[in-house]
Amino acid sequence: MAIEVIGKSNYSKQILVLIAKIYDNTLVADSVYEQAIQCFSLVDAKQKRQTELEQQLTLFEHRRAQGANKEIASLERQLQQAKAELQQYEQQCADEALQRFSCLKQICITILQLTQGETEEETRQLSAKMLGTIQLLSPTEGRHIAITNQKSKHLYKAVLSLRLLDKLLADNHITDQYILQRFHAAAGSYADFNRYHPFRDDVQIPLLMAALLQDIGSCHPQAQQVIYGEDGKADPFRVMSQEERASMLQVSYSQSIRYTLEQIQDRYQGNSKAERDFFNQNNQQKKIFIQNLLKGAIKPENGIGNLLKIPQVYTSVVLSTKHNFVYETLPRVALVLEKGVEKGVYCATAVSSLLAITGVFPQGFGITYIPKDSDNQDLDRYEYAIVTGLYPIQPQQPMCRMVTRNLTYNVSAQGCIISASNNLYYPLARKKLAVVSQERLLEILELLVSNFEERKNMPLLPKCWHPDEYFSIIKNQNLWNKVTIHSN
């Protein structure tokens, strides 16, 4: 019998590295969010140093203007030294802002490389793979759920924002002229990353940046004080009071805007005046676009802020950081969004577009379903599958990879579209198996779980299953290669 190797596939490792570049907690402190924490902690000191140098320069200018002829040479040297010190300090700050920009842009490029295919079908498959891998690498039980989801949610949200943009553009729901002008200018082409591409460089990458930086203001000391309490010992994942939450969100929003505009800076590197003029104008327009996205996400109504807001809400449910996290409730994310539409809180068009992409069941979710025989008749058992496809034909019918067959784990299993009538998440399907004896259900459970003694007292008709243990085996981590899809 072959030994099951537990670990990470190359792709899973790649996703974990990408997540760590965005949000991590290490001694190196080189992730986007760690850079922000460091930057925020030095803002006051940097501003003080800047003021000191400017005052010193003003002082020497005044002295030179008032000085006697015999002092001019000495004062001129002091003035030039003061200018040099100020210029050197400003250059240092600009270089640091450029470094932060470069790191962020490279992350965005990597996201695009991993999710953007040559065809629409390939783009959907690659995006499903990234979203599903993030979900499957996240624990579904235990005490590490909150911190893991906290790290992963920024990347997850960014991918959803990209795909929501695609959907809204395809359905002619985007009216923003900046986006439309770049979209039409690209004319469907997708140049390599060494050449300028108006839609990718001016819309997709700025959108990804905005998605990744949307919560960056939470790293500011004032926000951190609310999150961790006055004594720094409060549980950051607790349910905050309404006052605490409002205070934290206000600081986070204002500081996210400020950080994005002041501490993430690109600059032209070349000698062409025409290129420099184009770069500066284009760069300013991208800044305005990012600012509009961040500001619009607060009250998006029907605007482009929905590109951040709706994925943010979806992600907050699917990768929840709340202590009352219950895995089987994840499909309720669709209900959360739809209820928000009913209350007039969320944009109906944006919500329906996102749910058309994701369906009811999130990528990587463990589905339990009743299989059919060759005559299309329901069998007296349930099997396991994992959601692996975006854009389901019906939101309640997920596109899945079959994980077990005849109650045996089968890596080469086929894909299937699972109907609501046979999906045990729904009461109707569970009712079908209500006639099956408890002995038979225990027999099924014993074949499917590794910890039968611990699990045998749990519900014998599970609404779903937890696939993280299955996914921890390296050979099971390629769930997105092409398979024949059947209906069930």
CSV table of C-alpha atoms in Angstrom, one decimal:
chain,number,residue,atom,x,y,z
A,1,MET,CA,0.0,0.0,0.0
A,2,ALA,CA,1.4,3.4,-1.0
A,3,ILE,CA,2.3,5.8,1.8
A,4,GLU,CA,0.3,9.0,1.8
A,5,VAL,CA,2.7,11.9,1.7
A,6,ILE,CA,1.5,14.9,3.7
A,7,GLY,CA,2.9,18.3,2.7
A,8,LYS,CA,2.4,21.1,0.1
A,9,SER,CA,2.5,20.8,-3.6
A,10,ASN,CA,4.6,23.4,-5.5
A,11,TYR,CA,1.4,25.4,-6.3
A,12,SER,CA,0.2,25.3,-2.7
A,13,LYS,CA,3.7,26.5,-1.6
A,14,GLN,CA,3.5,29.3,-4.2
A,15,ILE,CA,0.1,30.5,-2.8
A,16,LEU,CA,1.4,30.4,0.8
A,17,VAL,CA,4.5,32.5,-0.2
A,18,LEU,CA,2.2,35.0,-1.9
A,19,ILE,CA,0.0,35.2,1.2
A,20,ALA,CA,3.1,35.8,3.3
A,21,LYS,CA,4.3,38.6,1.1
A,22,ILE,CA,1.0,40.3,1.7
A,23,TYR,CA,0.4,39.7,5.4
A,24,ASP,CA,2.7,37.9,7.8
A,25,ASN,CA,4.4,38.3,11.2
A,26,THR,CA,8.1,37.5,11.0
A,27,LEU,CA,11.4,39.0,12.1
A,28,VAL,CA,12.2,40.0,8.5
A,29,ALA,CA,9.0,42.2,8.5
A,30,ASP,CA,8.9,42.5,4.7
A,31,SER,CA,5.3,41.8,3.9
A,32,VAL,CA,3.0,44.6,2.7
A,33,TYR,CA,1.2,44.8,6.1
A,34,GLU,CA,4.4,44.6,8.1
A,35,GLN,CA,5.9,47.4,6.0
A,36,ALA,CA,2.9,49.5,6.8
A,37,ILE,CA,3.2,48.9,10.5
A,38,GLN,CA,6.8,50.0,10.4
A,39,CYS,CA,6.0,53.0,8.2
A,40,PHE,CA,3.1,54.1,10.5
A,41,SER,CA,5.3,53.8,13.5
A,42,LEU,CA,7.9,56.2,12.0
A,43,VAL,CA,5.5,58.8,10.5
A,44,ASP,CA,5.8,61.3,13.4
A,45,ALA,CA,9.6,60.9,13.7
A,46,LYS,CA,10.0,61.4,9.9
A,47,GLN,CA,7.7,64.4,9.9
A,48,LYS,CA,9.7,65.9,12.8
A,49,ARG,CA,13.0,65.3,11.0
A,50,GLN,CA,11.6,66.8,7.8
A,51,THR,CA,10.5,69.9,9.7
A,52,GLU,CA,13.9,70.2,11.4
A,53,LEU,CA,15.7,70.1,8.1
A,54,GLU,CA,13.3,72.6,6.5
A,55,GLN,CA,13.7,75.0,9.4
A,56,GLN,CA,17.5,74.7,9.3
A,57,LEU,CA,17.4,75.5,5.6
A,58,THR,CA,15.2,78.6,6.3
A,59,LEU,CA,17.5,79.7,9.1
A,60,PHE,CA,20.6,79.6,6.9
A,61,GLU,CA,18.8,81.4,4.0
A,62,HIS,CA,17.8,84.1,6.5
A,63,ARG,CA,21.3,84.4,7.9
A,64,ARG,CA,22.8,84.6,4.4
A,65,ALA,CA,20.4,87.4,3.5
A,66,GLN,CA,21.3,89.3,6.6
A,67,GLY,CA,25.0,88.4,6.9
A,68,ALA,CA,28.0,90.7,6.3
A,69,ASN,CA,30.2,90.3,3.3
A,70,LYS,CA,32.9,88.5,5.2
A,71,GLU,CA,30.4,85.9,6.4
A,72,ILE,CA,28.9,85.1,3.0
A,73,ALA,CA,31.2,82.3,2.1
A,74,SER,CA,30.8,80.5,5.4
A,75,LEU,CA,27.0,81.0,5.3
A,76,GLU,CA,26.8,79.8,1.7
A,77,ARG,CA,28.6,76.5,2.6
A,78,GLN,CA,26.2,76.0,5.5
A,79,LEU,CA,23.2,76.7,3.3
A,80,GLN,CA,24.4,74.3,0.6
A,81,GLN,CA,25.0,71.6,3.3
A,82,ALA,CA,21.5,72.2,4.7
A,83,LYS,CA,20.0,71.9,1.2
A,84,ALA,CA,22.0,68.7,0.6
A,85,GLU,CA,20.8,67.2,3.9
A,86,LEU,CA,17.2,68.0,3.1
A,87,GLN,CA,17.4,66.7,-0.5
A,88,GLN,CA,19.2,63.5,0.8
A,89,TYR,CA,16.4,62.9,3.3
A,90,GLU,CA,13.6,63.5,0.8
A,91,GLN,CA,15.4,61.2,-1.6
A,92,GLN,CA,15.6,58.5,1.1
A,93,CYS,CA,11.9,58.8,1.8
A,94,ALA,CA,11.1,58.7,-1.9
A,95,ASP,CA,13.2,55.6,-2.3
A,96,GLU,CA,11.4,53.9,0.5
A,97,ALA,CA,8.0,54.7,-1.0
A,98,LEU,CA,9.2,53.4,-4.4
A,99,GLN,CA,10.4,50.2,-2.8
A,100,ARG,CA,7.0,49.7,-1.1
A,101,PHE,CA,5.3,50.4,-4.5
A,102,SER,CA,7.6,48.0,-6.3
A,103,CYS,CA,7.0,45.2,-3.8
A,104,LEU,CA,3.2,45.7,-4.1
A,105,LYS,CA,3.2,45.9,-7.8
A,106,GLN,CA,5.2,42.6,-8.1
A,107,ILE,CA,2.6,40.9,-5.9
A,108,CYS,CA,-0.2,42.2,-8.2
A,109,ILE,CA,1.7,41.0,-11.3
A,110,THR,CA,2.1,37.5,-9.6
A,111,ILE,CA,-1.6,37.4,-8.9
A,112,LEU,CA,-2.4,38.2,-12.5
A,113,GLN,CA,0.1,35.6,-13.8
A,114,LEU,CA,-1.6,33.0,-11.6
A,115,THR,CA,-5.2,33.9,-12.4
A,116,GLN,CA,-5.2,35.3,-16.0
A,117,GLY,CA,-5.3,32.8,-18.8
A,118,GLU,CA,-5.2,33.1,-22.5
A,119,THR,CA,-8.9,32.3,-22.7
A,120,GLU,CA,-11.9,33.1,-20.6
A,121,GLU,CA,-12.3,29.4,-19.7
A,122,GLU,CA,-8.6,29.2,-18.5
A,123,THR,CA,-9.0,32.4,-16.5
A,124,ARG,CA,-12.0,31.0,-14.7
A,125,GLN,CA,-10.1,27.7,-14.0
A,126,LEU,CA,-7.0,29.5,-12.7
A,127,SER,CA,-9.1,31.8,-10.5
A,128,ALA,CA,-11.0,28.8,-9.1
A,129,LYS,CA,-7.8,27.1,-8.4
A,130,MET,CA,-6.4,30.0,-6.4
A,131,LEU,CA,-9.6,30.6,-4.5
A,132,GLY,CA,-10.1,26.9,-3.8
A,133,THR,CA,-6.5,26.5,-2.7
A,134,ILE,CA,-6.7,29.4,-0.3
A,135,GLN,CA,-9.8,27.9,1.3
A,136,LEU,CA,-8.4,24.4,1.4
A,137,LEU,CA,-5.2,25.5,3.1
A,138,SER,CA,-7.3,27.2,5.8
A,139,PRO,CA,-8.2,25.2,8.9
A,140,THR,CA,-11.9,24.5,9.3
A,141,GLU,CA,-11.7,23.7,13.0
A,142,GLY,CA,-9.4,24.6,15.9
A,143,ARG,CA,-7.8,27.7,17.3
A,144,HIS,CA,-5.9,28.8,14.3
A,145,ILE,CA,-8.8,29.7,12.1
A,146,ALA,CA,-8.9,33.4,12.8
A,147,ILE,CA,-5.2,34.2,12.3
A,148,THR,CA,-5.0,32.1,9.2
A,149,ASN,CA,-8.0,33.7,7.6
A,150,GLN,CA,-6.8,37.1,8.6
A,151,LYS,CA,-3.6,36.5,6.6
A,152,SER,CA,-5.4,35.0,3.6
A,153,LYS,CA,-8.4,37.2,3.2
A,154,HIS,CA,-6.6,40.1,1.3
A,155,LEU,CA,-5.5,37.8,-1.6
A,156,TYR,CA,-8.9,36.1,-1.7
A,157,LYS,CA,-10.7,39.4,-1.9
A,158,ALA,CA,-8.4,40.7,-4.6
A,159,VAL,CA,-9.1,37.7,-6.9
A,160,LEU,CA,-12.8,38.1,-6.4
A,161,SER,CA,-12.5,41.9,-7.3
A,162,LEU,CA,-10.8,41.0,-10.6
A,163,ARG,CA,-13.4,38.5,-11.6
A,164,LEU,CA,-16.3,40.8,-10.6
A,165,LEU,CA,-14.8,43.5,-12.8
A,166,ASP,CA,-14.8,41.0,-15.7
A,167,LYS,CA,-18.4,40.1,-15.1
A,168,LEU,CA,-19.6,43.6,-14.8
A,169,LEU,CA,-17.8,44.6,-18.0
A,170,ALA,CA,-19.1,41.6,-19.9
A,171,ASP,CA,-22.7,42.6,-18.9
A,172,ASN,CA,-22.2,46.3,-19.6
A,173,HIS,CA,-22.8,47.3,-16.0
A,174,ILE,CA,-19.6,49.4,-15.8
A,175,THR,CA,-20.2,53.1,-16.6
A,176,ASP,CA,-16.9,54.5,-15.2
A,177,GLN,CA,-15.2,56.2,-18.2
A,178,TYR,CA,-11.7,55.6,-16.9
A,179,ILE,CA,-12.2,51.9,-16.8
A,180,LEU,CA,-14.1,51.8,-20.1
A,181,GLN,CA,-11.5,53.9,-22.0
A,182,ARG,CA,-8.7,51.6,-20.9
A,183,PHE,CA,-10.8,48.5,-21.5
A,184,HIS,CA,-11.6,49.5,-25.1
A,185,ALA,CA,-8.0,50.7,-25.7
A,186,ALA,CA,-6.7,47.2,-24.9
A,187,ALA,CA,-9.0,45.8,-27.6
A,188,GLY,CA,-8.9,42.3,-26.1
A,189,SER,CA,-5.1,41.9,-26.4
A,190,TYR,CA,-2.9,41.0,-23.5
A,191,ALA,CA,0.7,42.1,-23.9
A,192,ASP,CA,3.6,40.7,-21.9
A,193,PHE,CA,4.5,42.4,-18.7
A,194,ASN,CA,7.4,44.3,-20.3
A,195,ARG,CA,5.1,46.3,-22.5
A,196,TYR,CA,2.5,48.8,-21.5
A,197,HIS,CA,-1.1,47.5,-21.5
A,198,PRO,CA,-3.8,50.0,-20.7
A,199,PHE,CA,-6.3,47.7,-19.1
A,200,ARG,CA,-3.9,45.6,-17.2
A,201,ASP,CA,-1.5,48.4,-16.0
A,202,ASP,CA,-4.1,51.2,-15.5
A,203,VAL,CA,-7.1,49.2,-14.2
A,204,GLN,CA,-6.4,45.6,-13.1
A,205,ILE,CA,-3.2,46.3,-11.2
A,206,PRO,CA,-4.6,49.4,-9.5
A,207,LEU,CA,-7.7,47.5,-8.6
A,208,LEU,CA,-5.6,44.7,-7.0
A,209,MET,CA,-3.6,47.3,-5.2
A,210,ALA,CA,-6.7,48.9,-3.8
A,211,ALA,CA,-8.1,45.5,-2.7
A,212,LEU,CA,-4.8,44.7,-0.9
A,213,LEU,CA,-4.5,48.1,0.7
A,214,GLN,CA,-8.2,48.5,1.6
A,215,ASP,CA,-7.6,47.6,5.3
A,216,ILE,CA,-4.0,48.8,5.5
A,217,GLY,CA,-5.0,51.6,7.8
A,218,SER,CA,-5.8,49.0,10.5
A,219,CYS,CA,-2.0,48.9,11.0
A,220,HIS,CA,-1.9,52.5,12.2
A,221,PRO,CA,-1.1,52.8,16.0
A,222,GLN,CA,-4.5,54.5,16.7
A,223,ALA,CA,-6.4,51.6,15.0
A,224,GLN,CA,-4.1,49.0,16.7
A,225,GLN,CA,-4.9,50.6,20.1
A,226,VAL,CA,-8.6,50.0,19.5
A,227,ILE,CA,-8.0,46.5,18.2
A,228,TYR,CA,-5.7,45.4,21.0
A,229,GLY,CA,-7.2,47.6,23.7
A,230,GLU,CA,-5.5,50.3,25.9
A,231,ASP,CA,-3.3,47.7,27.6
A,232,GLY,CA,-2.5,45.9,24.4
A,233,LYS,CA,-3.9,42.6,25.7
A,234,ALA,CA,-7.4,42.5,24.2
A,235,ASP,CA,-8.4,39.7,21.8
A,236,PRO,CA,-8.1,41.3,18.3
A,237,PHE,CA,-10.8,38.9,17.0
A,238,ARG,CA,-13.3,39.7,19.7
A,239,VAL,CA,-16.7,41.2,18.8
A,240,MET,CA,-16.1,44.9,19.3
A,241,SER,CA,-18.6,47.3,20.7
A,242,GLN,CA,-20.3,49.5,18.2
A,243,GLU,CA,-18.2,52.5,19.5
A,244,GLU,CA,-15.0,50.5,19.2
A,245,ARG,CA,-15.8,49.3,15.7
A,246,ALA,CA,-16.8,52.8,14.5
A,247,SER,CA,-13.6,54.3,15.9
A,248,MET,CA,-11.4,51.6,14.4
A,249,LEU,CA,-13.1,51.8,10.9
A,250,GLN,CA,-12.8,55.5,10.8
A,251,VAL,CA,-9.0,55.4,11.6
A,252,SER,CA,-8.5,52.5,9.2
A,253,TYR,CA,-10.3,54.2,6.3
A,254,SER,CA,-8.6,57.6,6.6
A,255,GLN,CA,-5.1,56.1,7.2
A,256,SER,CA,-5.6,53.6,4.3
A,257,ILE,CA,-6.2,56.6,1.9
A,258,ARG,CA,-3.3,58.5,3.3
A,259,TYR,CA,-0.9,55.6,3.2
A,260,THR,CA,-1.9,54.7,-0.4
A,261,LEU,CA,-1.4,58.3,-1.6
A,262,GLU,CA,1.7,59.2,0.4
A,263,GLN,CA,3.6,56.0,1.2
A,264,ILE,CA,3.2,54.0,-2.0
A,265,GLN,CA,4.9,56.0,-4.8
A,266,ASP,CA,6.0,55.1,-8.3
A,267,ARG,CA,8.4,57.4,-10.3
A,268,TYR,CA,9.6,57.7,-13.8
A,269,GLN,CA,13.1,56.4,-14.6
A,270,GLY,CA,14.4,57.5,-17.9
A,271,ASN,CA,15.5,60.5,-19.9
A,272,SER,CA,12.6,61.2,-22.3
A,273,LYS,CA,10.5,64.3,-21.5
A,274,ALA,CA,7.6,63.0,-23.5
A,275,GLU,CA,7.7,59.7,-21.7
A,276,ARG,CA,8.0,61.5,-18.4
A,277,ASP,CA,5.0,63.7,-19.1
A,278,PHE,CA,2.9,60.7,-20.1
A,279,PHE,CA,4.1,58.7,-17.0
A,280,ASN,CA,3.3,61.6,-14.6
A,281,GLN,CA,-0.2,62.2,-16.1
A,282,ASN,CA,-1.0,58.5,-16.2
A,283,ASN,CA,0.3,57.9,-12.7
A,284,GLN,CA,-1.8,60.7,-11.3
A,285,GLN,CA,-4.9,59.2,-13.0
A,286,LYS,CA,-4.2,55.8,-11.5
A,287,LYS,CA,-3.9,57.4,-8.0
A,288,ILE,CA,-7.2,59.1,-8.5
A,289,PHE,CA,-8.7,55.8,-9.6
A,290,ILE,CA,-7.4,53.9,-6.5
A,291,GLN,CA,-8.6,56.7,-4.3
A,292,ASN,CA,-12.1,56.6,-5.9
A,293,LEU,CA,-12.2,52.8,-5.3
A,294,LEU,CA,-11.3,53.1,-1.7
A,295,LYS,CA,-13.6,56.0,-1.0
A,296,GLY,CA,-16.4,54.5,-3.1
A,297,ALA,CA,-16.2,51.2,-1.1
A,298,ILE,CA,-17.7,53.0,2.0
A,299,LYS,CA,-21.0,53.8,0.3
A,300,PRO,CA,-20.7,52.4,-3.2
A,301,GLU,CA,-24.4,52.6,-4.3
A,302,ASN,CA,-24.1,51.6,-8.0
A,303,GLY,CA,-20.5,52.9,-8.4
A,304,ILE,CA,-17.1,51.3,-8.8
A,305,GLY,CA,-16.7,51.0,-5.0
A,306,ASN,CA,-18.7,47.8,-5.4
A,307,LEU,CA,-15.6,46.2,-6.9
A,308,LEU,CA,-14.1,46.2,-3.4
A,309,LYS,CA,-17.2,46.3,-1.2
A,310,ILE,CA,-19.0,43.2,-2.3
A,311,PRO,CA,-15.9,40.9,-2.5
A,312,GLN,CA,-15.0,42.3,1.0
A,313,VAL,CA,-18.4,41.2,2.4
A,314,TYR,CA,-18.2,37.8,0.7
A,315,THR,CA,-14.6,37.2,2.0
A,316,SER,CA,-15.5,38.3,5.6
A,317,VAL,CA,-18.0,35.4,5.7
A,318,VAL,CA,-16.0,32.7,3.8
A,319,LEU,CA,-12.7,33.5,5.6
A,320,SER,CA,-14.3,34.6,8.8
A,321,THR,CA,-12.1,35.7,11.8
A,322,LYS,CA,-14.9,35.4,14.3
A,323,HIS,CA,-14.7,32.9,17.2
A,324,ASN,CA,-18.1,31.6,16.3
A,325,PHE,CA,-16.9,30.3,12.9
A,326,VAL,CA,-18.8,27.2,11.8
A,327,TYR,CA,-17.7,25.7,8.6
A,328,GLU,CA,-21.0,24.3,7.5
A,329,THR,CA,-22.5,27.8,7.5
A,330,LEU,CA,-20.2,29.1,4.8
A,331,PRO,CA,-22.8,28.7,2.0
A,332,ARG,CA,-24.9,31.3,3.9
A,333,VAL,CA,-22.7,33.9,2.4
A,334,ALA,CA,-25.2,34.1,-0.5
A,335,LEU,CA,-28.0,34.7,1.9
A,336,VAL,CA,-26.0,37.4,3.7
A,337,LEU,CA,-25.5,39.3,0.4
A,338,GLU,CA,-29.1,38.9,-0.7
A,339,LYS,CA,-30.4,40.1,2.6
A,340,GLY,CA,-28.1,43.1,2.2
A,341,VAL,CA,-29.7,43.8,-1.1
A,342,GLU,CA,-33.2,43.6,0.4
A,343,LYS,CA,-32.3,46.1,3.0
A,344,GLY,CA,-30.8,48.5,0.4
A,345,VAL,CA,-27.3,48.1,1.9
A,346,TYR,CA,-25.7,46.3,-1.1
A,347,CYS,CA,-25.9,46.9,-4.8
A,348,ALA,CA,-28.3,44.3,-6.4
A,349,THR,CA,-26.3,44.2,-9.7
A,350,ALA,CA,-23.0,43.7,-8.0
A,351,VAL,CA,-24.3,41.0,-5.7
A,352,SER,CA,-26.1,39.1,-8.5
A,353,SER,CA,-22.9,39.3,-10.6
A,354,LEU,CA,-20.7,38.0,-7.9
A,355,LEU,CA,-23.0,35.2,-7.0
A,356,ALA,CA,-23.2,34.3,-10.7
A,357,ILE,CA,-19.4,33.8,-10.5
A,358,THR,CA,-19.2,31.9,-7.2
A,359,GLY,CA,-22.6,30.3,-6.9
A,360,VAL,CA,-23.9,29.4,-3.4
A,361,PHE,CA,-21.0,27.2,-2.4
A,362,PRO,CA,-17.5,28.7,-2.0
A,363,GLN,CA,-14.5,27.3,-3.9
A,364,GLY,CA,-13.0,24.4,-1.9
A,365,PHE,CA,-16.1,23.7,0.1
A,366,GLY,CA,-16.7,20.0,1.0
A,367,ILE,CA,-19.9,18.7,-0.6
A,368,THR,CA,-21.7,15.6,0.6
A,369,TYR,CA,-24.1,14.2,-2.1
A,370,ILE,CA,-26.2,11.2,-3.1
A,371,PRO,CA,-24.8,9.6,-6.2
A,372,LYS,CA,-26.8,8.0,-9.0
A,373,ASP,CA,-26.5,4.6,-10.6
A,374,SER,CA,-26.2,4.0,-14.4
A,375,ASP,CA,-30.0,4.2,-14.6
A,376,ASN,CA,-30.0,7.6,-13.0
A,377,GLN,CA,-31.5,6.3,-9.8
A,378,ASP,CA,-30.4,7.5,-6.4
A,379,LEU,CA,-28.2,5.1,-4.4
A,380,ASP,CA,-28.5,4.5,-0.7
A,381,ARG,CA,-25.4,6.3,0.3
A,382,TYR,CA,-23.6,9.6,0.1
A,383,GLU,CA,-20.2,10.5,-1.3
A,384,TYR,CA,-17.7,13.3,-1.0
A,385,ALA,CA,-16.9,16.1,-3.5
A,386,ILE,CA,-15.1,19.5,-3.4
A,387,VAL,CA,-16.3,22.6,-5.2
A,388,THR,CA,-13.8,23.4,-7.9
A,389,GLY,CA,-15.5,25.5,-10.6
A,390,LEU,CA,-16.7,29.1,-10.9
A,391,TYR,CA,-19.7,30.2,-12.9
A,392,PRO,CA,-22.1,27.3,-12.1
A,393,ILE,CA,-25.1,27.0,-14.5
A,394,GLN,CA,-27.3,27.3,-11.4
A,395,PRO,CA,-26.1,29.0,-8.2
A,396,GLN,CA,-27.4,26.1,-6.1
A,397,GLN,CA,-25.7,23.4,-8.3
A,398,PRO,CA,-21.9,23.5,-7.6
A,399,MET,CA,-19.3,22.3,-10.1
A,400,CYS,CA,-17.3,19.8,-8.2
A,401,ARG,CA,-14.5,17.3,-8.3
A,402,MET,CA,-15.6,13.9,-7.0
A,403,VAL,CA,-13.3,12.8,-4.2
A,404,THR,CA,-14.8,9.4,-3.4
A,405,ARG,CA,-16.5,6.8,-5.5
A,406,ASN,CA,-18.1,3.7,-4.1
A,407,LEU,CA,-17.1,5.0,-0.7
A,408,THR,CA,-13.4,4.9,-1.7
A,409,TYR,CA,-11.1,7.8,-2.1
A,410,ASN,CA,-10.2,8.1,-5.7
A,411,VAL,CA,-7.7,10.7,-6.9
A,412,SER,CA,-8.6,10.2,-10.6
A,413,ALA,CA,-12.3,10.8,-10.0
A,414,GLN,CA,-14.4,12.7,-12.4
A,415,GLY,CA,-16.1,16.0,-12.1
A,416,CYS,CA,-19.8,16.5,-11.5
A,417,ILE,CA,-22.5,19.1,-11.2
A,418,ILE,CA,-24.5,18.3,-8.1
A,419,SER,CA,-28.2,19.1,-8.1
A,420,ALA,CA,-29.8,20.6,-5.0
A,421,SER,CA,-32.1,17.6,-4.7
A,422,ASN,CA,-29.0,15.3,-4.1
A,423,ASN,CA,-26.9,17.7,-2.1
A,424,LEU,CA,-27.0,16.9,1.6
A,425,TYR,CA,-26.7,20.6,2.4
A,426,TYR,CA,-30.3,20.8,1.6
A,427,PRO,CA,-33.1,19.2,3.7
A,428,LEU,CA,-34.7,17.5,0.7
A,429,ALA,CA,-31.6,15.4,0.0
A,430,ARG,CA,-31.2,14.5,3.6
A,431,LYS,CA,-34.8,13.4,3.7
A,432,LYS,CA,-34.1,11.0,0.9
A,433,LEU,CA,-31.6,9.1,3.1
A,434,ALA,CA,-33.7,9.2,6.2
A,435,VAL,CA,-35.0,5.7,5.4
A,436,VAL,CA,-31.4,4.3,5.4
A,437,SER,CA,-30.7,2.4,8.6
A,438,GLN,CA,-28.4,3.7,11.3
A,439,GLU,CA,-26.1,0.7,10.8
A,440,ARG,CA,-25.7,1.5,7.2
A,441,LEU,CA,-25.0,5.1,7.9
A,442,LEU,CA,-22.4,4.2,10.5
A,443,GLU,CA,-20.8,1.8,7.9
A,444,ILE,CA,-20.6,4.7,5.4
A,445,LEU,CA,-19.1,7.0,8.0
A,446,GLU,CA,-16.5,4.4,9.0
A,447,LEU,CA,-15.3,4.1,5.4
A,448,LEU,CA,-15.1,7.8,4.9
A,449,VAL,CA,-13.5,9.2,8.0
A,450,SER,CA,-10.1,8.5,9.6
A,451,ASN,CA,-11.3,9.2,13.2
A,452,PHE,CA,-14.4,7.1,13.3
A,453,GLU,CA,-14.5,6.7,17.1
A,454,GLU,CA,-14.5,10.5,17.5
A,455,ARG,CA,-17.0,11.1,14.8
A,456,LYS,CA,-19.5,8.3,15.2
A,457,ASN,CA,-21.7,10.4,17.6
A,458,MET,CA,-22.0,13.2,15.1
A,459,PRO,CA,-24.9,13.6,12.7
A,460,LEU,CA,-25.0,10.6,10.4
A,461,LEU,CA,-26.3,12.7,7.5
A,462,PRO,CA,-23.7,15.4,7.3
A,463,LYS,CA,-24.6,18.7,5.5
A,464,CYS,CA,-21.0,18.8,4.3
A,465,TRP,CA,-17.5,17.4,5.0
A,466,HIS,CA,-14.2,19.0,6.0
A,467,PRO,CA,-11.7,18.4,3.2
A,468,ASP,CA,-8.6,20.0,4.8
A,469,GLU,CA,-7.3,16.7,6.0
A,470,TYR,CA,-7.8,15.2,2.5
A,471,PHE,CA,-6.1,18.2,0.9
A,472,SER,CA,-3.1,17.9,3.3
A,473,ILE,CA,-1.9,15.0,1.2
A,474,ILE,CA,0.2,16.3,-1.7
A,475,LYS,CA,-1.2,14.0,-4.4
A,476,ASN,CA,-4.7,15.4,-3.6
A,477,GLN,CA,-3.8,19.0,-4.2
A,478,ASN,CA,-4.3,19.0,-8.0
A,479,LEU,CA,-8.1,19.2,-8.1
A,480,TRP,CA,-8.3,21.6,-11.1
A,481,ASN,CA,-6.9,19.6,-14.0
A,482,LYS,CA,-9.4,18.9,-16.7
A,483,VAL,CA,-11.9,16.2,-16.1
A,484,THR,CA,-15.1,15.0,-17.7
A,485,ILE,CA,-18.1,16.7,-16.0
A,486,HIS,CA,-21.3,14.7,-15.2
A,487,SER,CA,-24.6,15.8,-13.8
A,488,ASN,CA,-25.8,14.3,-10.6
